[in-house]
Amino acid sequence: MLELPMTKTRPKNYHHGDLREALIKAGRLILEEQGIAALTLRACARKAGVSHAAPQHHFATVAELLAEIAASGFEDFVAALDKGSANAPGPRERLKAMGRSYIAFAHANTAIYKLMFAAEVPLKSERLQFSMKAAWNQLVVAVAAVHGSENVEATAARVWSLVHGFSMLTTTRRLPPTVDQDDALEALLQQLD
Amino acid sequence: MLELPMTKTRPKNYHHGDLREALIKAGRLILEEQGIAALTLRACARKAGVSHAAPQHHFATVAELLAEIAASGFEDFVAALDKGSANAPGPRERLKAMGRSYIAFAHANTAIYKLMFAAEVPLKSERLQFSMKAAWNQLVVAVAAVHGSENVEATAARVWSLVHGFSMLTTTRRLPPTVDQDDALEALLQQLD
DNA sequence: TGTACATCAGTGAACGCGCGTTCACTGATGTAC
DNA sequence: TGTACATCAGTGAACGCGCGTTCACTGATGTAC
């Protein structure tokens, strides 16, 4: 009898390596392809190629997974706004570019964008709190560069409300079809000064 | 044997009378008490006191019921903004009062407010389209009285974005706790002029 | 370097749950005559 | 006014589905000696 080397009969990845991150990535794919309603622990396990009980070792509830997915969304979001406003010649242009990038991100990544602001997502996650704080700080810095540091948080909240409201109304199709969205976008960006 | 009169053995309301409206009202209660995830056809049937198969005669899918509930929300919403701005001395004050009423409605009726803007709600419903149009017209009239009729739709979209964004960010707790929400609200209402 | 052993991170079967949906049924209601 | 009958709007049992969760298990990994 030929004795095969153990490495050939051994399943290569009985232990996954980093199932936690793999589940988060799987969740993002499911979100894009099928929407938030399809985002279950079992679906993520299937997508990641593990048994449906495996996620239990990494996420006690589906809500915990949602929070991590939302956090990864905020990380991408901050990067997109940074990139989109990097070449602005001055603070006003920079703030406008961030506004444009914000709305572009919402339109290009609608599913995860909605999850980032969904009430179902528990805010306890450390990673989520950290990435949300990073987004807020990014905004406050850009707003302060235009409006000064007086009442900067109230102004930042106003700016955020404006672009967030527009993103939500357009992605959920609540504006009547008679509204020219490009006109509305430009009118809105004027208000960031 | 004593023959009982038929009226005594007959169940009084075998036919409900207006189960359709009753299911919508039941749905609103469930929404308030348990949130959108609990809003199922079976739950509405239970709340309305009928068998779980009964709603089938009125709503083919749960989405259809959601749309009618959302529509009833928009009806209340329009009434609340009308009432809240009725005593304003001029157009500017009227628009501001509407802004305040908008945000107050969102905070006092968070569950149905979120449903009104939820992506899951199909927009095909006639009643929903009608009530959404009424809300939009109400806004356009108030905006035109302040800013004139030039570009009125773009301006109305901007105003709506502002108050909607603020309502969503505050009801979903996305603003950092360091932000003074009253300050932010006042800063925001200044922008309606 | 090898061996024993504890722990970690998977598997796969099983369970109960509430859901939407279908079905044959039946009481209530409306209408034709 | 009464009667026959069609239709409407309910009932309640049954079905299949996917979900979260639990369980005994087992292969892989890390560590002590």
CSV table of C-alpha atoms (C1' of nucleotides) in Angstrom, one decimal:
chain,number,residue,atom,x,y,z
A,1,MET,CA,0.0,0.0,0.0
A,2,LEU,CA,1.2,3.4,-0.9
A,3,GLU,CA,0.9,5.8,2.0
A,4,LEU,CA,-0.2,9.1,0.8
A,5,PRO,CA,1.3,12.2,2.4
A,6,MET,CA,-1.1,13.6,5.0
A,7,THR,CA,-1.2,16.9,3.3
A,8,LYS,CA,-3.1,15.4,0.4
A,9,THR,CA,-5.9,13.8,2.3
A,10,ARG,CA,-6.2,16.7,4.8
A,11,PRO,CA,-8.9,19.2,3.9
A,12,LYS,CA,-6.9,22.4,3.3
A,13,ASN,CA,-9.1,24.9,5.1
A,14,TYR,CA,-11.0,23.1,7.7
A,15,HIS,CA,-10.2,26.2,9.7
A,16,HIS,CA,-11.0,29.1,7.6
A,17,GLY,CA,-8.3,31.5,8.7
A,18,ASP,CA,-10.3,34.7,8.8
A,19,LEU,CA,-14.0,33.7,8.7
A,20,ARG,CA,-15.0,36.9,10.5
A,21,GLU,CA,-13.8,39.2,7.7
A,22,ALA,CA,-14.9,36.8,5.1
A,23,LEU,CA,-18.5,36.9,6.5
A,24,ILE,CA,-18.4,40.7,6.4
A,25,LYS,CA,-17.3,40.7,2.8
A,26,ALA,CA,-20.0,38.1,2.0
A,27,GLY,CA,-22.5,40.2,3.7
A,28,ARG,CA,-21.6,43.2,1.5
A,29,LEU,CA,-22.0,41.1,-1.6
A,30,ILE,CA,-25.4,39.9,-0.5
A,31,LEU,CA,-26.4,43.4,0.3
A,32,GLU,CA,-25.5,44.6,-3.2
A,33,GLU,CA,-27.1,41.7,-5.0
A,34,GLN,CA,-30.2,41.0,-3.0
A,35,GLY,CA,-30.8,43.8,-0.5
A,36,ILE,CA,-30.9,44.1,3.2
A,37,ALA,CA,-33.8,41.6,3.7
A,38,ALA,CA,-31.6,38.8,2.3
A,39,LEU,CA,-28.8,39.6,4.8
A,40,THR,CA,-29.0,36.7,7.2
A,41,LEU,CA,-26.4,34.7,9.1
A,42,ARG,CA,-27.2,31.6,7.1
A,43,ALA,CA,-26.9,33.5,3.7
A,44,CYS,CA,-23.5,34.9,4.7
A,45,ALA,CA,-22.3,31.5,5.7
A,46,ARG,CA,-23.5,30.0,2.4
A,47,LYS,CA,-21.7,32.9,0.5
A,48,ALA,CA,-18.5,32.3,2.5
A,49,GLY,CA,-18.7,28.6,1.9
A,50,VAL,CA,-19.0,27.4,5.4
A,51,SER,CA,-21.8,25.6,7.3
A,52,HIS,CA,-24.6,27.7,8.6
A,53,ALA,CA,-23.6,27.2,12.2
A,54,ALA,CA,-20.1,28.4,11.7
A,55,PRO,CA,-20.8,32.2,12.1
A,56,GLN,CA,-22.0,31.5,15.6
A,57,HIS,CA,-18.3,31.5,16.7
A,58,HIS,CA,-17.9,35.1,15.4
A,59,PHE,CA,-21.2,36.8,15.6
A,60,ALA,CA,-23.7,36.1,18.4
A,61,THR,CA,-26.5,37.8,16.4
A,62,VAL,CA,-27.2,39.0,12.9
A,63,ALA,CA,-27.3,42.6,14.3
A,64,GLU,CA,-23.6,42.3,15.3
A,65,LEU,CA,-22.7,41.4,11.7
A,66,LEU,CA,-24.8,44.3,10.4
A,67,ALA,CA,-22.9,46.7,12.5
A,68,GLU,CA,-19.5,45.4,11.2
A,69,ILE,CA,-20.8,45.7,7.6
A,70,ALA,CA,-22.0,49.2,8.2
A,71,ALA,CA,-18.6,50.1,9.7
A,72,SER,CA,-16.8,48.8,6.6
A,73,GLY,CA,-19.2,51.0,4.6
A,74,PHE,CA,-18.2,54.1,6.6
A,75,GLU,CA,-14.6,53.3,6.1
A,76,ASP,CA,-15.1,53.2,2.3
A,77,PHE,CA,-17.2,56.3,2.6
A,78,VAL,CA,-14.5,58.4,4.3
A,79,ALA,CA,-12.0,57.2,1.7
A,80,ALA,CA,-14.3,58.2,-1.1
A,81,LEU,CA,-14.8,61.7,0.2
A,82,ASP,CA,-11.1,62.1,0.8
A,83,LYS,CA,-10.3,61.0,-2.7
A,84,GLY,CA,-13.1,63.1,-4.2
A,85,SER,CA,-12.0,66.3,-2.6
A,86,ALA,CA,-8.2,65.9,-2.6
A,87,ASN,CA,-7.6,68.1,-5.6
A,88,ALA,CA,-9.9,71.0,-4.6
A,89,PRO,CA,-8.0,74.4,-4.9
A,90,GLY,CA,-9.6,75.8,-1.7
A,91,PRO,CA,-11.8,75.1,1.3
A,92,ARG,CA,-15.1,76.1,-0.4
A,93,GLU,CA,-14.4,74.0,-3.4
A,94,ARG,CA,-13.3,71.2,-1.1
A,95,LEU,CA,-16.5,71.3,0.9
A,96,LYS,CA,-18.5,71.2,-2.4
A,97,ALA,CA,-16.5,68.4,-3.7
A,98,MET,CA,-17.2,66.4,-0.5
A,99,GLY,CA,-20.9,67.1,-1.0
A,100,ARG,CA,-20.8,65.8,-4.5
A,101,SER,CA,-18.8,62.8,-3.5
A,102,TYR,CA,-21.3,62.1,-0.7
A,103,ILE,CA,-24.2,62.0,-3.0
A,104,ALA,CA,-22.2,60.1,-5.6
A,105,PHE,CA,-21.3,57.5,-3.0
A,106,ALA,CA,-25.0,57.2,-2.0
A,107,HIS,CA,-26.1,56.6,-5.6
A,108,ALA,CA,-23.3,54.2,-6.4
A,109,ASN,CA,-23.5,52.1,-3.2
A,110,THR,CA,-27.2,52.5,-2.3
A,111,ALA,CA,-27.5,49.3,-0.4
A,112,ILE,CA,-24.7,49.7,2.0
A,113,TYR,CA,-25.4,53.5,2.2
A,114,LYS,CA,-28.9,52.7,3.5
A,115,LEU,CA,-27.5,50.1,5.9
A,116,MET,CA,-25.1,52.7,7.3
A,117,PHE,CA,-28.1,54.8,8.3
A,118,ALA,CA,-30.5,52.0,9.1
A,119,ALA,CA,-32.2,52.0,12.5
A,120,GLU,CA,-31.7,48.2,12.8
A,121,VAL,CA,-27.9,48.6,13.1
A,122,PRO,CA,-26.8,48.6,16.7
A,123,LEU,CA,-24.3,51.4,17.5
A,124,LYS,CA,-22.4,49.4,20.1
A,125,SER,CA,-19.7,48.1,17.7
A,126,GLU,CA,-16.3,49.7,18.4
A,127,ARG,CA,-15.4,49.6,14.7
A,128,LEU,CA,-18.6,51.3,13.8
A,129,GLN,CA,-18.3,54.0,16.3
A,130,PHE,CA,-14.7,54.6,15.2
A,131,SER,CA,-15.5,54.9,11.5
A,132,MET,CA,-18.6,57.1,12.2
A,133,LYS,CA,-16.4,59.4,14.3
A,134,ALA,CA,-13.9,59.5,11.5
A,135,ALA,CA,-16.6,60.6,9.0
A,136,TRP,CA,-17.8,63.3,11.4
A,137,ASN,CA,-14.3,64.6,12.0
A,138,GLN,CA,-13.7,64.8,8.3
A,139,LEU,CA,-16.8,66.9,7.9
A,140,VAL,CA,-16.1,69.2,10.8
A,141,VAL,CA,-12.6,69.9,9.6
A,142,ALA,CA,-13.9,70.8,6.1
A,143,VAL,CA,-16.7,72.9,7.5
A,144,ALA,CA,-14.4,74.8,9.9
A,145,ALA,CA,-12.1,75.6,7.0
A,146,VAL,CA,-15.0,77.4,5.4
A,147,HIS,CA,-17.1,78.8,8.2
A,148,GLY,CA,-14.6,79.1,11.1
A,149,SER,CA,-14.8,77.2,14.3
A,150,GLU,CA,-17.7,79.1,15.8
A,151,ASN,CA,-20.8,76.9,16.1
A,152,VAL,CA,-18.9,74.5,13.8
A,153,GLU,CA,-20.8,71.4,15.1
A,154,ALA,CA,-24.2,73.0,14.4
A,155,THR,CA,-23.1,74.1,11.0
A,156,ALA,CA,-21.7,70.6,10.2
A,157,ALA,CA,-25.0,69.1,11.3
A,158,ARG,CA,-26.8,71.4,8.9
A,159,VAL,CA,-24.4,70.6,6.0
A,160,TRP,CA,-24.7,66.9,6.7
A,161,SER,CA,-28.5,67.1,6.9
A,162,LEU,CA,-28.6,68.8,3.5
A,163,VAL,CA,-26.6,66.2,1.6
A,164,HIS,CA,-28.0,63.3,3.5
A,165,GLY,CA,-31.6,64.4,3.0
A,166,PHE,CA,-31.0,64.8,-0.7
A,167,SER,CA,-29.3,61.4,-1.0
A,168,MET,CA,-32.1,59.7,0.9
A,169,LEU,CA,-34.9,61.4,-1.1
A,170,THR,CA,-33.3,60.6,-4.4
A,171,THR,CA,-32.3,57.0,-3.6
A,172,THR,CA,-35.7,56.2,-2.3
A,173,ARG,CA,-37.4,58.0,-5.2
A,174,ARG,CA,-39.4,60.4,-3.0
A,175,LEU,CA,-38.9,63.4,-5.2
A,176,PRO,CA,-41.6,63.8,-7.9
A,177,PRO,CA,-40.4,63.0,-11.4
A,178,THR,CA,-41.0,66.6,-12.4
A,179,VAL,CA,-38.0,67.7,-10.3
A,180,ASP,CA,-34.7,68.1,-12.3
A,181,GLN,CA,-32.3,66.4,-10.0
A,182,ASP,CA,-29.2,68.1,-11.5
A,183,ASP,CA,-30.7,71.5,-11.0
A,184,ALA,CA,-31.7,70.6,-7.4
A,185,LEU,CA,-28.2,69.2,-6.7
A,186,GLU,CA,-26.6,72.5,-7.9
A,187,ALA,CA,-29.1,74.6,-5.9
A,188,LEU,CA,-28.2,72.5,-2.9
A,189,LEU,CA,-24.5,72.7,-3.2
A,190,GLN,CA,-24.7,76.5,-3.3
A,191,GLN,CA,-26.0,76.3,0.3
A,192,LEU,CA,-22.7,74.8,1.5
A,193,ASP,CA,-20.9,78.2,1.4
B,1,MET,CA,-86.9,21.5,22.7
B,2,LEU,CA,-86.8,25.2,22.7
B,3,GLU,CA,-85.9,26.7,19.4
B,4,LEU,CA,-83.6,29.7,19.9
B,5,PRO,CA,-84.1,32.6,17.6
B,6,MET,CA,-81.5,32.6,14.9
B,7,THR,CA,-80.2,36.0,15.8
B,8,LYS,CA,-78.8,34.6,19.0
B,9,THR,CA,-76.8,31.8,17.5
B,10,ARG,CA,-75.5,33.8,14.6
B,11,PRO,CA,-72.1,35.4,15.0
B,12,LYS,CA,-72.7,39.1,14.8
B,13,ASN,CA,-69.7,40.1,12.6
B,14,TYR,CA,-68.9,37.1,10.5
B,15,HIS,CA,-68.3,39.7,7.8
B,16,HIS,CA,-66.2,42.5,9.2
B,17,GLY,CA,-67.6,45.5,7.5
B,18,ASP,CA,-64.4,47.3,6.7
B,19,LEU,CA,-61.6,44.9,7.2
B,20,ARG,CA,-59.4,46.7,4.8
B,21,GLU,CA,-59.3,49.9,6.8
B,22,ALA,CA,-59.1,47.9,10.0
B,23,LEU,CA,-56.0,46.1,8.8
B,24,ILE,CA,-54.3,49.5,8.0
B,25,LYS,CA,-55.1,50.8,11.5
B,26,ALA,CA,-53.9,47.5,13.0
B,27,GLY,CA,-50.7,47.9,11.0
B,28,ARG,CA,-50.1,51.4,12.3
B,29,LEU,CA,-50.5,50.1,15.9
B,30,ILE,CA,-48.0,47.3,15.3
B,31,LEU,CA,-45.6,49.7,13.7
B,32,GLU,CA,-45.7,51.9,16.8
B,33,GLU,CA,-45.5,49.1,19.3
B,34,GLN,CA,-43.1,46.7,17.7
B,35,GLY,CA,-41.5,48.3,14.6
B,36,ILE,CA,-41.5,47.6,11.0
B,37,ALA,CA,-40.0,44.1,11.3
B,38,ALA,CA,-43.1,42.9,13.1
B,39,LEU,CA,-45.4,44.3,10.4
B,40,THR,CA,-46.7,41.1,8.8
B,41,LEU,CA,-50.0,40.1,7.3
B,42,ARG,CA,-50.5,37.6,10.0
B,43,ALA,CA,-49.8,40.1,12.8
B,44,CYS,CA,-52.2,42.6,11.3
B,45,ALA,CA,-54.9,39.9,11.1
B,46,ARG,CA,-54.3,39.0,14.7
B,47,LYS,CA,-54.5,42.6,15.8
B,48,ALA,CA,-57.7,43.1,13.8
B,49,GLY,CA,-59.2,39.9,15.3
B,50,VAL,CA,-59.7,37.9,12.1
B,51,SER,CA,-58.1,34.7,10.9
B,52,HIS,CA,-54.7,35.0,9.3
B,53,ALA,CA,-56.1,34.1,5.9
B,54,ALA,CA,-58.6,36.9,5.8
B,55,PRO,CA,-56.3,39.7,4.7
B,56,GLN,CA,-55.8,37.8,1.4
B,57,HIS,CA,-59.1,39.2,0.2
B,58,HIS,CA,-57.8,42.8,0.6
B,59,PHE,CA,-54.1,42.7,0.1
B,60,ALA,CA,-52.3,40.3,-2.2
B,61,THR,CA,-48.9,41.0,-0.6
B,62,VAL,CA,-47.6,42.6,2.6
B,63,ALA,CA,-46.0,45.3,0.4
B,64,GLU,CA,-49.5,46.5,-0.7
B,65,LEU,CA,-50.5,46.8,2.9
B,66,LEU,CA,-47.3,48.7,3.7
B,67,ALA,CA,-48.0,51.2,0.9
B,68,GLU,CA,-51.5,51.9,2.3
B,69,ILE,CA,-50.1,52.4,5.8
B,70,ALA,CA,-47.4,54.8,4.4
B,71,ALA,CA,-50.2,56.7,2.6
B,72,SER,CA,-52.1,57.1,5.8
B,73,GLY,CA,-48.9,58.4,7.3
B,74,PHE,CA,-48.5,61.0,4.6
B,75,GLU,CA,-52.2,62.1,5.1
B,76,ASP,CA,-51.5,62.7,8.8
B,77,PHE,CA,-48.2,64.4,7.9
B,78,VAL,CA,-49.9,66.9,5.6
B,79,ALA,CA,-52.5,67.7,8.2
B,80,ALA,CA,-49.8,68.2,10.9
B,81,LEU,CA,-47.9,70.6,8.8
B,82,ASP,CA,-51.0,72.5,7.9
B,83,LYS,CA,-52.0,72.8,11.5
B,84,GLY,CA,-48.5,73.7,12.7
B,85,SER,CA,-48.2,76.6,10.2
B,86,ALA,CA,-51.8,77.9,10.2
B,87,ASN,CA,-51.1,80.8,12.4
B,88,ALA,CA,-47.9,82.1,10.9
B,89,PRO,CA,-48.0,85.8,10.3
B,90,GLY,CA,-46.2,85.7,6.9
B,91,PRO,CA,-44.7,83.3,4.3
B,92,ARG,CA,-41.2,83.1,5.9
B,93,GLU,CA,-42.6,82.3,9.3
B,94,ARG,CA,-45.0,79.9,7.6
B,95,LEU,CA,-42.1,78.0,5.9
B,96,LYS,CA,-40.2,77.9,9.2
B,97,ALA,CA,-43.2,76.6,11.1
B,98,MET,CA,-43.6,73.9,8.5
B,99,GLY,CA,-40.0,73.0,9.0
B,100,ARG,CA,-40.5,72.7,12.7
B,101,SER,CA,-43.7,70.7,12.3
B,102,TYR,CA,-41.9,68.4,9.9
B,103,ILE,CA,-39.2,67.5,12.4
B,104,ALA,CA,-41.6,67.4,15.2
B,105,PHE,CA,-43.7,64.9,13.3
B,106,ALA,CA,-40.7,62.7,12.6
B,107,HIS,CA,-39.8,62.7,16.2
B,108,ALA,CA,-43.3,62.0,17.5
B,109,ASN,CA,-44.1,59.4,14.9
B,110,THR,CA,-40.8,57.8,14.1
B,111,ALA,CA,-42.0,54.4,13.1
B,112,ILE,CA,-44.5,55.5,10.5
B,113,TYR,CA,-42.2,58.4,9.4
B,114,LYS,CA,-39.5,55.9,8.5
B,115,LEU,CA,-42.0,53.7,6.7
B,116,MET,CA,-43.1,56.7,4.6
B,117,PHE,CA,-39.5,56.9,3.3
B,118,ALA,CA,-38.6,53.2,3.3
B,119,ALA,CA,-37.4,51.6,0.1
B,120,GLU,CA,-39.5,48.5,0.8
B,121,VAL,CA,-42.7,50.4,0.2
B,122,PRO,CA,-43.9,50.1,-3.4
B,123,LEU,CA,-44.9,53.4,-4.9
B,124,LYS,CA,-47.7,52.0,-7.1
B,125,SER,CA,-50.5,52.6,-4.7
B,126,GLU,CA,-52.9,55.3,-5.8
B,127,ARG,CA,-53.6,56.5,-2.3
B,128,LEU,CA,-49.8,56.8,-1.6
B,129,GLN,CA,-49.1,58.7,-4.8
B,130,PHE,CA,-52.0,61.0,-4.1
B,131,SER,CA,-50.9,61.8,-0.5
B,132,MET,CA,-47.2,62.2,-1.5
B,133,LYS,CA,-48.3,64.6,-4.2
B,134,ALA,CA,-50.3,66.5,-1.6
B,135,ALA,CA,-47.3,66.8,0.6
B,136,TRP,CA,-45.1,68.0,-2.3
B,137,ASN,CA,-47.7,70.6,-3.4
B,138,GLN,CA,-48.0,71.9,0.1
B,139,LEU,CA,-44.2,72.4,0.2
B,140,VAL,CA,-44.0,74.0,-3.2
B,141,VAL,CA,-46.7,76.5,-2.4
B,142,ALA,CA,-45.0,77.6,0.8
B,143,VAL,CA,-41.6,77.8,-0.9
B,144,ALA,CA,-43.0,79.8,-3.8
B,145,ALA,CA,-44.5,82.3,-1.3
B,146,VAL,CA,-41.0,83.0,0.0
B,147,HIS,CA,-38.7,82.6,-2.9
B,148,GLY,CA,-41.0,83.2,-5.9
B,149,SER,CA,-41.9,80.7,-8.5
B,150,GLU,CA,-38.5,80.7,-10.4
B,151,ASN,CA,-36.7,77.4,-9.9
B,152,VAL,CA,-39.3,76.6,-7.3
B,153,GLU,CA,-39.0,72.8,-7.6
B,154,ALA,CA,-35.2,72.9,-7.1
B,155,THR,CA,-35.6,75.1,-4.1
B,156,ALA,CA,-38.4,73.0,-2.7
B,157,ALA,CA,-36.1,69.9,-3.1
B,158,ARG,CA,-33.4,71.7,-1.3
B,159,VAL,CA,-35.7,72.7,1.6
B,160,TRP,CA,-37.1,69.2,1.8
B,161,SER,CA,-33.6,67.7,1.8
B,162,LEU,CA,-32.6,69.9,4.7
B,163,VAL,CA,-35.4,69.0,7.0
B,164,HIS,CA,-35.6,65.4,5.9
B,165,GLY,CA,-31.9,64.9,6.4
B,166,PHE,CA,-32.0,66.4,9.9
B,167,SER,CA,-35.0,64.3,10.8
B,168,MET,CA,-33.3,61.1,9.6
B,169,LEU,CA,-30.0,61.8,11.2
B,170,THR,CA,-31.6,62.6,14.6
B,171,THR,CA,-34.1,59.8,14.6
B,172,THR,CA,-31.5,57.2,13.7
B,173,ARG,CA,-29.0,58.7,16.2
B,174,ARG,CA,-26.3,59.3,13.6
B,175,LEU,CA,-25.3,62.8,15.0
B,176,PRO,CA,-22.6,62.6,17.6
B,177,PRO,CA,-23.8,63.2,21.2
B,178,THR,CA,-21.6,66.4,21.3
B,179,VAL,CA,-23.9,68.1,18.9
B,180,ASP,CA,-26.5,70.4,20.5
B,181,GLN,CA,-29.6,69.4,18.5
B,182,ASP,CA,-31.5,72.6,19.4
B,183,ASP,CA,-28.7,74.8,18.2
B,184,ALA,CA,-28.4,72.7,15.0
B,185,LEU,CA,-32.2,72.9,14.5
B,186,GLU,CA,-32.1,76.7,14.7
B,187,ALA,CA,-29.1,77.0,12.4
B,188,LEU,CA,-30.9,74.8,10.0
B,189,LEU,CA,-34.2,76.8,10.0
B,190,GLN,CA,-32.2,79.9,9.2
B,191,GLN,CA,-31.4,78.3,5.9
B,192,LEU,CA,-35.1,78.2,4.8
B,193,ASP,CA,-35.1,81.9,4.0
C,1,DT,C1',12.6,17.4,17.7
C,2,DG,C1',8.9,14.7,19.1
C,3,DT,C1',4.7,13.7,21.7
C,4,DA,C1',0.6,14.5,24.6
C,5,DC,C1',-3.1,17.2,25.2
C,6,DA,C1',-6.1,21.3,25.6
C,7,DT,C1',-8.4,24.5,22.9
C,8,DC,C1',-10.2,26.5,18.9
C,9,DA,C1',-13.2,26.6,14.9
C,10,DG,C1',-15.3,24.1,12.1
C,11,DT,C1',-19.5,20.2,10.6
C,12,DG,C1',-24.1,18.5,10.0
C,13,DA,C1',-28.3,16.9,12.0
C,14,DA,C1',-32.1,18.4,14.5
C,15,DC,C1',-35.6,21.6,16.6
C,16,DG,C1',-39.1,25.1,16.9
C,17,DC,C1',-40.8,29.3,15.1
C,18,DG,C1',-43.5,32.5,12.3
C,19,DC,C1',-44.2,33.5,7.9
C,20,DG,C1',-46.9,33.5,3.2
C,21,DT,C1',-50.0,30.8,0.7
C,22,DT,C1',-53.5,27.4,-0.6
C,23,DC,C1',-57.7,24.9,0.1
C,24,DA,C1',-62.3,23.3,0.9
C,25,DC,C1',-65.7,25.1,3.6
C,26,DT,C1',-69.5,28.3,5.2
C,27,DG,C1',-72.1,32.2,7.0
C,28,DA,C1',-73.7,36.8,5.4
C,29,DT,C1',-75.2,39.7,1.8
C,30,DG,C1',-77.2,41.3,-2.4
C,31,DT,C1',-80.2,40.5,-6.3
C,32,DA,C1',-83.6,38.6,-9.7
C,33,DC,C1',-88.0,37.4,-10.0
D,1,DT,C1',-93.1,40.3,0.5
D,2,DG,C1',-91.0,36.1,0.0
D,3,DT,C1',-87.8,32.8,-2.1
D,4,DA,C1',-83.9,31.0,-4.8
D,5,DC,C1',-79.5,31.6,-5.7
D,6,DA,C1',-74.9,33.8,-6.8
D,7,DT,C1',-71.3,36.1,-4.8
D,8,DC,C1',-68.6,38.0,-1.2
D,9,DA,C1',-65.7,37.7,2.8
D,10,DG,C1',-64.8,35.2,6.3
D,11,DT,C1',-62.8,30.3,8.9
D,12,DG,C1',-59.4,26.9,10.1
D,13,DA,C1',-56.4,23.2,8.8
D,14,DA,C1',-52.4,22.2,6.2
D,15,DC,C1',-48.1,22.9,3.6
D,16,DG,C1',-43.4,24.3,2.6
D,17,DC,C1',-39.9,27.7,3.5
D,18,DG,C1',-35.9,29.8,5.6
D,19,DC,C1',-34.6,31.4,9.7
D,20,DG,C1',-31.9,31.3,14.4
D,21,DT,C1',-30.2,28.2,17.7
D,22,DT,C1',-28.5,24.0,19.9
D,23,DC,C1',-25.9,19.9,20.1
D,24,DA,C1',-22.5,16.2,19.9
D,25,DC,C1',-18.9,15.6,17.0
D,26,DT,C1',-14.2,16.3,15.0
D,27,DG,C1',-10.2,18.1,12.4
D,28,DA,C1',-6.7,21.7,13.0
D,29,DT,C1',-3.8,24.4,15.8
D,30,DG,C1',-1.0,25.8,19.7
D,31,DT,C1',1.6,24.8,23.8
D,32,DA,C1',4.0,22.4,27.6
D,33,DC,C1',7.4,19.4,28.4
